XYZ file of C-alpha atoms in Angstrom:
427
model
C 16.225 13.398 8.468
C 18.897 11.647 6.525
C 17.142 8.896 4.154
C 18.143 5.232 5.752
C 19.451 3.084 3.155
C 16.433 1.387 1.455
C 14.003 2.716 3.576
C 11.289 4.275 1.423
C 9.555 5.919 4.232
C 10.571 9.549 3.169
C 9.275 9.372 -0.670
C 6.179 7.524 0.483
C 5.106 10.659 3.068
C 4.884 13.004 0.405
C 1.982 11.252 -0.905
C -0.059 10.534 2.165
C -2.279 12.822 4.854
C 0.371 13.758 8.128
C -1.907 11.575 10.248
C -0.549 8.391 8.466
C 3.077 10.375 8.302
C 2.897 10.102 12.006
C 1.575 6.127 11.650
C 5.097 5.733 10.137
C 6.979 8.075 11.814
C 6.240 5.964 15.516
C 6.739 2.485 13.427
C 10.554 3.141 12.388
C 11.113 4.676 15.525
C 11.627 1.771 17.790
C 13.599 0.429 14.451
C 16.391 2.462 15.228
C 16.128 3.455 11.116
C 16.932 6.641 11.583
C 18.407 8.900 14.872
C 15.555 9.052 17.222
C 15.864 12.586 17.406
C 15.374 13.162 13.857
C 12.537 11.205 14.523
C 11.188 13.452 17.211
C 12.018 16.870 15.052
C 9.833 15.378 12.160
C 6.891 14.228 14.698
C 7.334 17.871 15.911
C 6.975 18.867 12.406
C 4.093 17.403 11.503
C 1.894 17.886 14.915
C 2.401 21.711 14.181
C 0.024 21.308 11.258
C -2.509 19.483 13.526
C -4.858 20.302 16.875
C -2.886 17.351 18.443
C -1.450 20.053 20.698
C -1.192 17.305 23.842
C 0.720 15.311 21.354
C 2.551 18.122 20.348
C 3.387 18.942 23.888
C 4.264 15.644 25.113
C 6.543 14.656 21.977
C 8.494 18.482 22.426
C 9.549 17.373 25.811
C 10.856 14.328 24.797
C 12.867 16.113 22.513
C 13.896 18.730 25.081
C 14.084 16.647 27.982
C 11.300 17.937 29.968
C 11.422 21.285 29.561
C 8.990 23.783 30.200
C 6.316 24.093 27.462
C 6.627 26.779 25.388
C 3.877 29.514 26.003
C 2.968 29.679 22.699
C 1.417 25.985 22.879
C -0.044 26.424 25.757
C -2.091 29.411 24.038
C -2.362 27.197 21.060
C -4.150 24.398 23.371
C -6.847 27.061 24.778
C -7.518 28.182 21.213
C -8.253 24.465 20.300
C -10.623 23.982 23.180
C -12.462 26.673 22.492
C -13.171 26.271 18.570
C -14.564 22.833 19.958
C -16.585 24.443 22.342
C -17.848 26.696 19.709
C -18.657 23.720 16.883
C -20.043 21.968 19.683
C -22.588 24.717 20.563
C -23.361 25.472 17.373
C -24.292 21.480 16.621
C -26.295 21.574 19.896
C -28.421 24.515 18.950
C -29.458 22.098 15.993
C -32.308 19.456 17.102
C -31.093 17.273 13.776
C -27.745 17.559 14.261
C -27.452 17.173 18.080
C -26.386 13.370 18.176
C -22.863 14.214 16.768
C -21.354 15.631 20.098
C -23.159 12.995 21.928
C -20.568 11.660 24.626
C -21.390 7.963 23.840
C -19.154 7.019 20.874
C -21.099 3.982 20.093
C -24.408 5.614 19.859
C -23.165 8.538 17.684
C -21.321 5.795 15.441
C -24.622 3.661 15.309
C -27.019 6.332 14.916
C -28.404 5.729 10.633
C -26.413 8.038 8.340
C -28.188 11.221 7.421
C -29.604 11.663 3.917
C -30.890 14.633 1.690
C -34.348 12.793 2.626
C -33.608 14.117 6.380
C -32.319 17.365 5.352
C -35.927 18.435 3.619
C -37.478 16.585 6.554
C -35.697 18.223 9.511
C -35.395 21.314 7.486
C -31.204 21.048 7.942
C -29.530 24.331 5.952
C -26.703 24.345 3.153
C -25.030 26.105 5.922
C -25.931 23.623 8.570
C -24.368 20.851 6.523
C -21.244 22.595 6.343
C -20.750 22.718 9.900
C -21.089 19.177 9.856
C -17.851 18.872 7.727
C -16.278 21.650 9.435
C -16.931 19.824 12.603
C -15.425 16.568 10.995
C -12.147 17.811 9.964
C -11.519 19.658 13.088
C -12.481 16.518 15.260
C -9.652 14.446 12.818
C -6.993 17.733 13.156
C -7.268 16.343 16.999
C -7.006 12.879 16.326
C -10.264 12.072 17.081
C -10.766 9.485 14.352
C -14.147 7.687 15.228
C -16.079 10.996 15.884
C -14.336 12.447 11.977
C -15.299 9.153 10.463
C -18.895 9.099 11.852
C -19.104 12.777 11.113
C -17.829 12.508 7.801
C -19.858 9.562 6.964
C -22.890 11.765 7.831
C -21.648 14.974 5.207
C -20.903 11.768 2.247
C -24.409 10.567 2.563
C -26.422 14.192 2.816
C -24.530 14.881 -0.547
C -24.005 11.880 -2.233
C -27.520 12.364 -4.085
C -26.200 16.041 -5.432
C -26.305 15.335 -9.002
C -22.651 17.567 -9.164
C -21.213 15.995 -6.028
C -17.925 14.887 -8.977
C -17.596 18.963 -9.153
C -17.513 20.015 -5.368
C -13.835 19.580 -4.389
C -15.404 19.415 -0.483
C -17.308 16.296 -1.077
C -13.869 14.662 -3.129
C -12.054 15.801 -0.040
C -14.866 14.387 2.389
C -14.193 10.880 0.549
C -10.786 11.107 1.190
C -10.885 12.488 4.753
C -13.363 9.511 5.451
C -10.900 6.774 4.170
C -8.141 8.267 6.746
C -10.364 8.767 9.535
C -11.768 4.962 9.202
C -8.252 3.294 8.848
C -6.524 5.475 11.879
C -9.552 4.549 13.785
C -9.250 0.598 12.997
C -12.496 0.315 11.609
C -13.668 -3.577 9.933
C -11.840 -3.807 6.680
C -15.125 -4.129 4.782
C -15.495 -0.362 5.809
C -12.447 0.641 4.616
C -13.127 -1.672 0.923
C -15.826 0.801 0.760
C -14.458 4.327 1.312
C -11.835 3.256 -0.937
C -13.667 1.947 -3.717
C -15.605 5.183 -3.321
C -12.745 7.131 -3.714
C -11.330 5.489 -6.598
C -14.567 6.145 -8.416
C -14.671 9.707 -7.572
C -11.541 9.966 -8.726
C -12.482 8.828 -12.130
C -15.631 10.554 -12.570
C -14.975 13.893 -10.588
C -14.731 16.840 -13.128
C -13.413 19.444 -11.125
C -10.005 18.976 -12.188
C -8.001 21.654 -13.654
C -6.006 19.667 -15.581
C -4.734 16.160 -17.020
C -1.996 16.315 -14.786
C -3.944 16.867 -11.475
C -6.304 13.936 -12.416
C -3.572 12.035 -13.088
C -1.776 13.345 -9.655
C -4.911 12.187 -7.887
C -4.457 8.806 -9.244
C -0.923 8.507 -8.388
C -2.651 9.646 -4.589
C -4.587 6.590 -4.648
C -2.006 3.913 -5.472
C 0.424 5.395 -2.320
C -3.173 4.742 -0.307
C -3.807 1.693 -1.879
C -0.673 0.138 0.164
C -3.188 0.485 3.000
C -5.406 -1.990 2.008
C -2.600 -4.844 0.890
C -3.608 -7.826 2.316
C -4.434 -11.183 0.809
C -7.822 -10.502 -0.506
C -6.678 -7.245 -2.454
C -3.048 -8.634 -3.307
C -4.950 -9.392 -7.169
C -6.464 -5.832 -7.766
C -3.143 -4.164 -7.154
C -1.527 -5.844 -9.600
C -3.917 -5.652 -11.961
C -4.804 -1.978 -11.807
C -1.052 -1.052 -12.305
C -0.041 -4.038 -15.178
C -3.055 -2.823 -16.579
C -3.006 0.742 -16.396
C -0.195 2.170 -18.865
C -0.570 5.607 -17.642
C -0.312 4.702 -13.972
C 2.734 2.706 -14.986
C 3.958 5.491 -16.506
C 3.698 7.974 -13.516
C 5.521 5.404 -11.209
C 8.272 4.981 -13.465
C 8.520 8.447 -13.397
C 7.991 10.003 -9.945
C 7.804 6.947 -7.818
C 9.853 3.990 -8.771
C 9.991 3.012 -5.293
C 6.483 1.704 -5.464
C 7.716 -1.447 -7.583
C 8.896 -3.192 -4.620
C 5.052 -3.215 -3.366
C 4.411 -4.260 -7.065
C 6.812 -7.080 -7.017
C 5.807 -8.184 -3.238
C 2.725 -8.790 -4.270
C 3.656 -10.937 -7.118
C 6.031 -13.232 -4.933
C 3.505 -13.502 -2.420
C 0.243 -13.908 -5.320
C -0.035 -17.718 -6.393
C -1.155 -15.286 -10.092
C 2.833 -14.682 -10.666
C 3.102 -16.717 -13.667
C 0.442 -14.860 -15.314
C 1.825 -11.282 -14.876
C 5.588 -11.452 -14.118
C 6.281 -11.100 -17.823
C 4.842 -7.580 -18.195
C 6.873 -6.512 -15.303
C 10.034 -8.323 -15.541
C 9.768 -6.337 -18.861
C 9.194 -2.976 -16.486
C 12.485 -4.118 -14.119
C 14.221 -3.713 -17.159
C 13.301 -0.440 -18.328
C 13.853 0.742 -14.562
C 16.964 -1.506 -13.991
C 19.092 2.333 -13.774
C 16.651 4.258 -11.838
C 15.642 2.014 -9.337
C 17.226 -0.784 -7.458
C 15.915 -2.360 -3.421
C 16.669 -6.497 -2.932
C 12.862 -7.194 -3.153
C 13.272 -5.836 -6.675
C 16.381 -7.227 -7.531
C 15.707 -10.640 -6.475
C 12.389 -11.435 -8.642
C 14.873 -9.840 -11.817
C 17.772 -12.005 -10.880
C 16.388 -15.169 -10.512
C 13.583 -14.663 -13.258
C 15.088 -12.478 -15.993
C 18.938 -13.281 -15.038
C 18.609 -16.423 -13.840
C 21.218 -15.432 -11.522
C 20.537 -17.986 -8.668
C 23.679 -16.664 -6.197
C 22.796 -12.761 -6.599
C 19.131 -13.815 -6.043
C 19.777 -15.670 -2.592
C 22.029 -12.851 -1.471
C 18.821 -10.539 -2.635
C 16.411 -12.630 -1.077
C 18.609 -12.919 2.542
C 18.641 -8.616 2.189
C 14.851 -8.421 1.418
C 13.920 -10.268 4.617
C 15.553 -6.783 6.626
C 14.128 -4.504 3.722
C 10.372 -5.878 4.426
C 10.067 -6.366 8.334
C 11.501 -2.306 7.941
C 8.995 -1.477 5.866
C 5.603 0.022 7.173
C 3.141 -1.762 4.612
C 4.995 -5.150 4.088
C 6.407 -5.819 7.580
C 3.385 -8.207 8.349
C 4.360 -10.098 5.419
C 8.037 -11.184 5.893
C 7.404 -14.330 7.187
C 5.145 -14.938 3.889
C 7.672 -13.335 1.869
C 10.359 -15.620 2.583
C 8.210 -19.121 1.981
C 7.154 -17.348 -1.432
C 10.516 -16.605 -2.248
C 12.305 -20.164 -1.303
C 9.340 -21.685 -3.308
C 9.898 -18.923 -6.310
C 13.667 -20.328 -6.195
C 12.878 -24.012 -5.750
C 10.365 -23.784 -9.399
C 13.066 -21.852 -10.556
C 15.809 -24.081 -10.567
C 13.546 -27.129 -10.725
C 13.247 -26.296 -14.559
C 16.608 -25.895 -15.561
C 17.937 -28.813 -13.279
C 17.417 -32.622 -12.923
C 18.975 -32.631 -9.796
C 20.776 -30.753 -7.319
C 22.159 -31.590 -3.887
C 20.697 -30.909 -0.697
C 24.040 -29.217 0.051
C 23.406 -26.587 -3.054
C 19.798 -26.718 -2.349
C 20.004 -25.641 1.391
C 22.317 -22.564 0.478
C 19.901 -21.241 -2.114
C 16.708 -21.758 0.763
C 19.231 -20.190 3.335
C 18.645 -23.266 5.767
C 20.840 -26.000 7.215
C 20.725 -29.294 5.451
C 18.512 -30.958 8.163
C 16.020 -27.731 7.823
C 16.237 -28.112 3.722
C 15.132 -31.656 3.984
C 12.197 -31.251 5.857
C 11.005 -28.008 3.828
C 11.592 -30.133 0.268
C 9.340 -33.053 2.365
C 6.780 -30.492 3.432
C 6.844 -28.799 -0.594
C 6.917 -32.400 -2.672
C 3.731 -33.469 -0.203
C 1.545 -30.754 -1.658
C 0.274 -30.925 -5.220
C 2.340 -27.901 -7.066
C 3.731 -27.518 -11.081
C 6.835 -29.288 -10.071
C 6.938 -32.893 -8.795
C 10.285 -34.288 -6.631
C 11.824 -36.885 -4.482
C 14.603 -36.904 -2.284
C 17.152 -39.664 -2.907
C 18.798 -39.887 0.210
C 21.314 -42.422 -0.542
C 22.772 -39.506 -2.823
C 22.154 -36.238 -0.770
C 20.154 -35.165 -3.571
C 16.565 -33.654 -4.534
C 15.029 -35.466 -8.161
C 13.206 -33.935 -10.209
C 10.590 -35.236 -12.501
C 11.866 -34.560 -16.210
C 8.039 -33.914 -17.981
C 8.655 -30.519 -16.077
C 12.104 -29.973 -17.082
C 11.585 -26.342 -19.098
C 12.608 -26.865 -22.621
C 13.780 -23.998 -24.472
C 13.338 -25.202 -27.883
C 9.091 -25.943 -27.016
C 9.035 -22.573 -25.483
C 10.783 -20.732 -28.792
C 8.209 -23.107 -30.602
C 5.620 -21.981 -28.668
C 6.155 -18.190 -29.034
C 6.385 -17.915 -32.919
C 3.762 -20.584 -33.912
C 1.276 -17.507 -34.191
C 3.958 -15.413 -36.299
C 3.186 -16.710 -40.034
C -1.062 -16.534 -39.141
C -0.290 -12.456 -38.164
C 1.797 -12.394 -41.231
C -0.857 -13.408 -43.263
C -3.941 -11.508 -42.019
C -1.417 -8.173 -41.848
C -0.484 -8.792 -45.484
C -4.759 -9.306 -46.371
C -5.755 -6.260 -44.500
C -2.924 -4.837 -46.657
């Protein structure tokens, strides 16, 4: 499937499960990103791996134009109901462990989550247990998300109290599994703040690794899942945990540059950009050669550059680049108020005045349009105060916020001569 330009869509599927592959693989299809057919051959692709044999099936004919299904699926399809059947029966013949294959969803998902309490109790096996997780993952292979999440939630809890849960790669896996199976089936985003603050703390304590590298591998896992839970509340924490983790940093520069735009979406969009676009203006830089998208390029132009005309045209290409992209498309509406703010500050401090004219080609509006947004921007309480002189077609600025290179030069070496001096005592 030929790579659509900007779309990131390819890189980002190596690092997630095939269930959220297909997530993505049905959003850019109505997008017309790539050849629908291409589309089709990877769906094909992935289903293969999975019990989603109707799926399969359906998505095959599609491709083929209703042809006859292939006998080979068709076999494939009996061999799937009949491994249920047999986890099924083999739950059933377990009084403890009956509720799971209940056929009321709500009552297995509200039923209290097992614990290694119950297991003495009820006298439930080390074998029994596993079924449960075998059980799980098959139920998720078939895209039955609620029942994998409920089932998984039950194998997390029996274990969680096994003092070397962080060296049993089936209960890391569990963690991970439960994280999928609760976002695919839409569960309350509390729920999902949970599995994945459980996973990132298995991944930092686990010591079943191999190696550096696979810990670190398992981290760079996490971020790509992370992008799953960006939304307003956990905008902050992404940012942090990758300005403030060097080694992260590191690993994306490396393997996945592609994950800045994310990074510098959520620093248009955080009301926090002041604080942290420094340390990654100072990243842009070092990736300036290996990676390049408009979201990118704008917050470097207009910050680092101070190229205002490069910026807009970045800024008009980023609105296309973010309602294409799986994670951000929610937030291209929010994008481009950030970003006509982000240019209005901007030029605010290195201009007394500029005409609604200029003004309304940097914002991308008509002059009427321009007016209205500067009246809606100078009405709310923000670092920069305005007025519109409308006699002169122009937008004011206040001059105490005019940026003034010689206070901010002052302002960076004041500390110099005190680190001079305590470097020369210690010496």
């Amino acid at each position: 499937m030929a790579e659509s330009n900007w779309d990131n869509s390819l890189q980002v599927a190596q690092y997630l499960d095939r269930h959220f592959v297909l997530q993505i693989l049905e959003f850019v299809q109505p997008n017309k990103i790539y050849r629908e057919k291409d589309v089709l051959q990877a769906k094909i692709e992935v289903l293969s791996k999975t019990n989603m044999v109707d799926f399969h099936i359906e998505t095959l004919q599609k491709l083929n134009d209703n042809q006859e299904t292939p006998e080979a699926l068709v076999t494939r399809r009996n061999e799937v109901l009949e491994e249920l059947k047999r986890l099924t029966d083999a739950l059933n013949a377990i009084p403890a462990l009956q509720f799971l294959t209940d056929a009321d969803d709500q009552k297995v998902d509200q039923t209290p989550a097992l614990t290694s309490k119950d297991v003495a109790e009820k006298q439930i096996t080390a074998e029994q247990v596993k079924l449960v997780l075998e059980y799980a993952r098959f139920q998720y292979s078939c895209g039955i998300y609620t029942r994998a999440a409920t089932a998984l939630g039950h194998y997390i809890s029996i274990t969680s109290s096994d003092e070397n849960k962080f060296r049993n790669k089936e209960y890391l896996s569990a963690l991970w599994g439960k994280f999928a199976a609760s976002k695919l089936s839409y569960k309350p985003a509390n729920v999902l703040e949970a599995d994945y603050e459980a996973i990132k703390y298995a991944v930092e304590h686990f010591q079943g690794y191999t190696s550096s590298t696979e810990q670190m591998n398992q981290r760079l896992w996490l971020f790509h899942w992370s992008l799953f839970m960006f939304s307003k509340e956990s905008r902050n924490d992404a940012i942090d945990r990758f300005l403030s983790d060097k080694s992260l940093r590191y690993l994306v520069k490396r393997q996945c540059p592609y994950l800045l735009r994310y990074v510098a979406t959520a620093l248009i969009l955080n009301k926090r950009l002041k604080e942290n676009v420094a340390k990654y203006i100072k990243l842009l830089q070092q990736e300036s050669f290996s990676y390049s998208d408009p979201v990118v390029d704008f917050l470097f132009n207009l910050l680092q550059k101070v190229d205002f005309d490069t910026a807009v045209r970045n800024y008009t290409e980023a609105e296309a680049v973010l309602s294409n992209d799986f994670f951000l498309c929610e937030f291209a509406d929010s994008f481009k108020e950030s970003a006509r703010v982000l240019i209005f500050e901007t030029y605010s401090k290195l201009h007394s005045v500029v005409s609604l004219e200029k003004l309304s080609h940097l914002l991308n509006l008509d002059i009427d349009a321009t007016e209205l947004w500067v009246v809606s921007i100078i009405r709310n309480p923000r670092d920069i105060e305005a007025r519109i002189d409308s006699a002169r077609g122009c937008v004011v600025f206040n001059s105490n916020h005019q940026y003034n290179i010689h206070r901010q030069v002052i302002e960076k070496t004041k500390e110099i001569p005190k680190r001079y001096i305590s470097n020369y005592n210690r010496n």
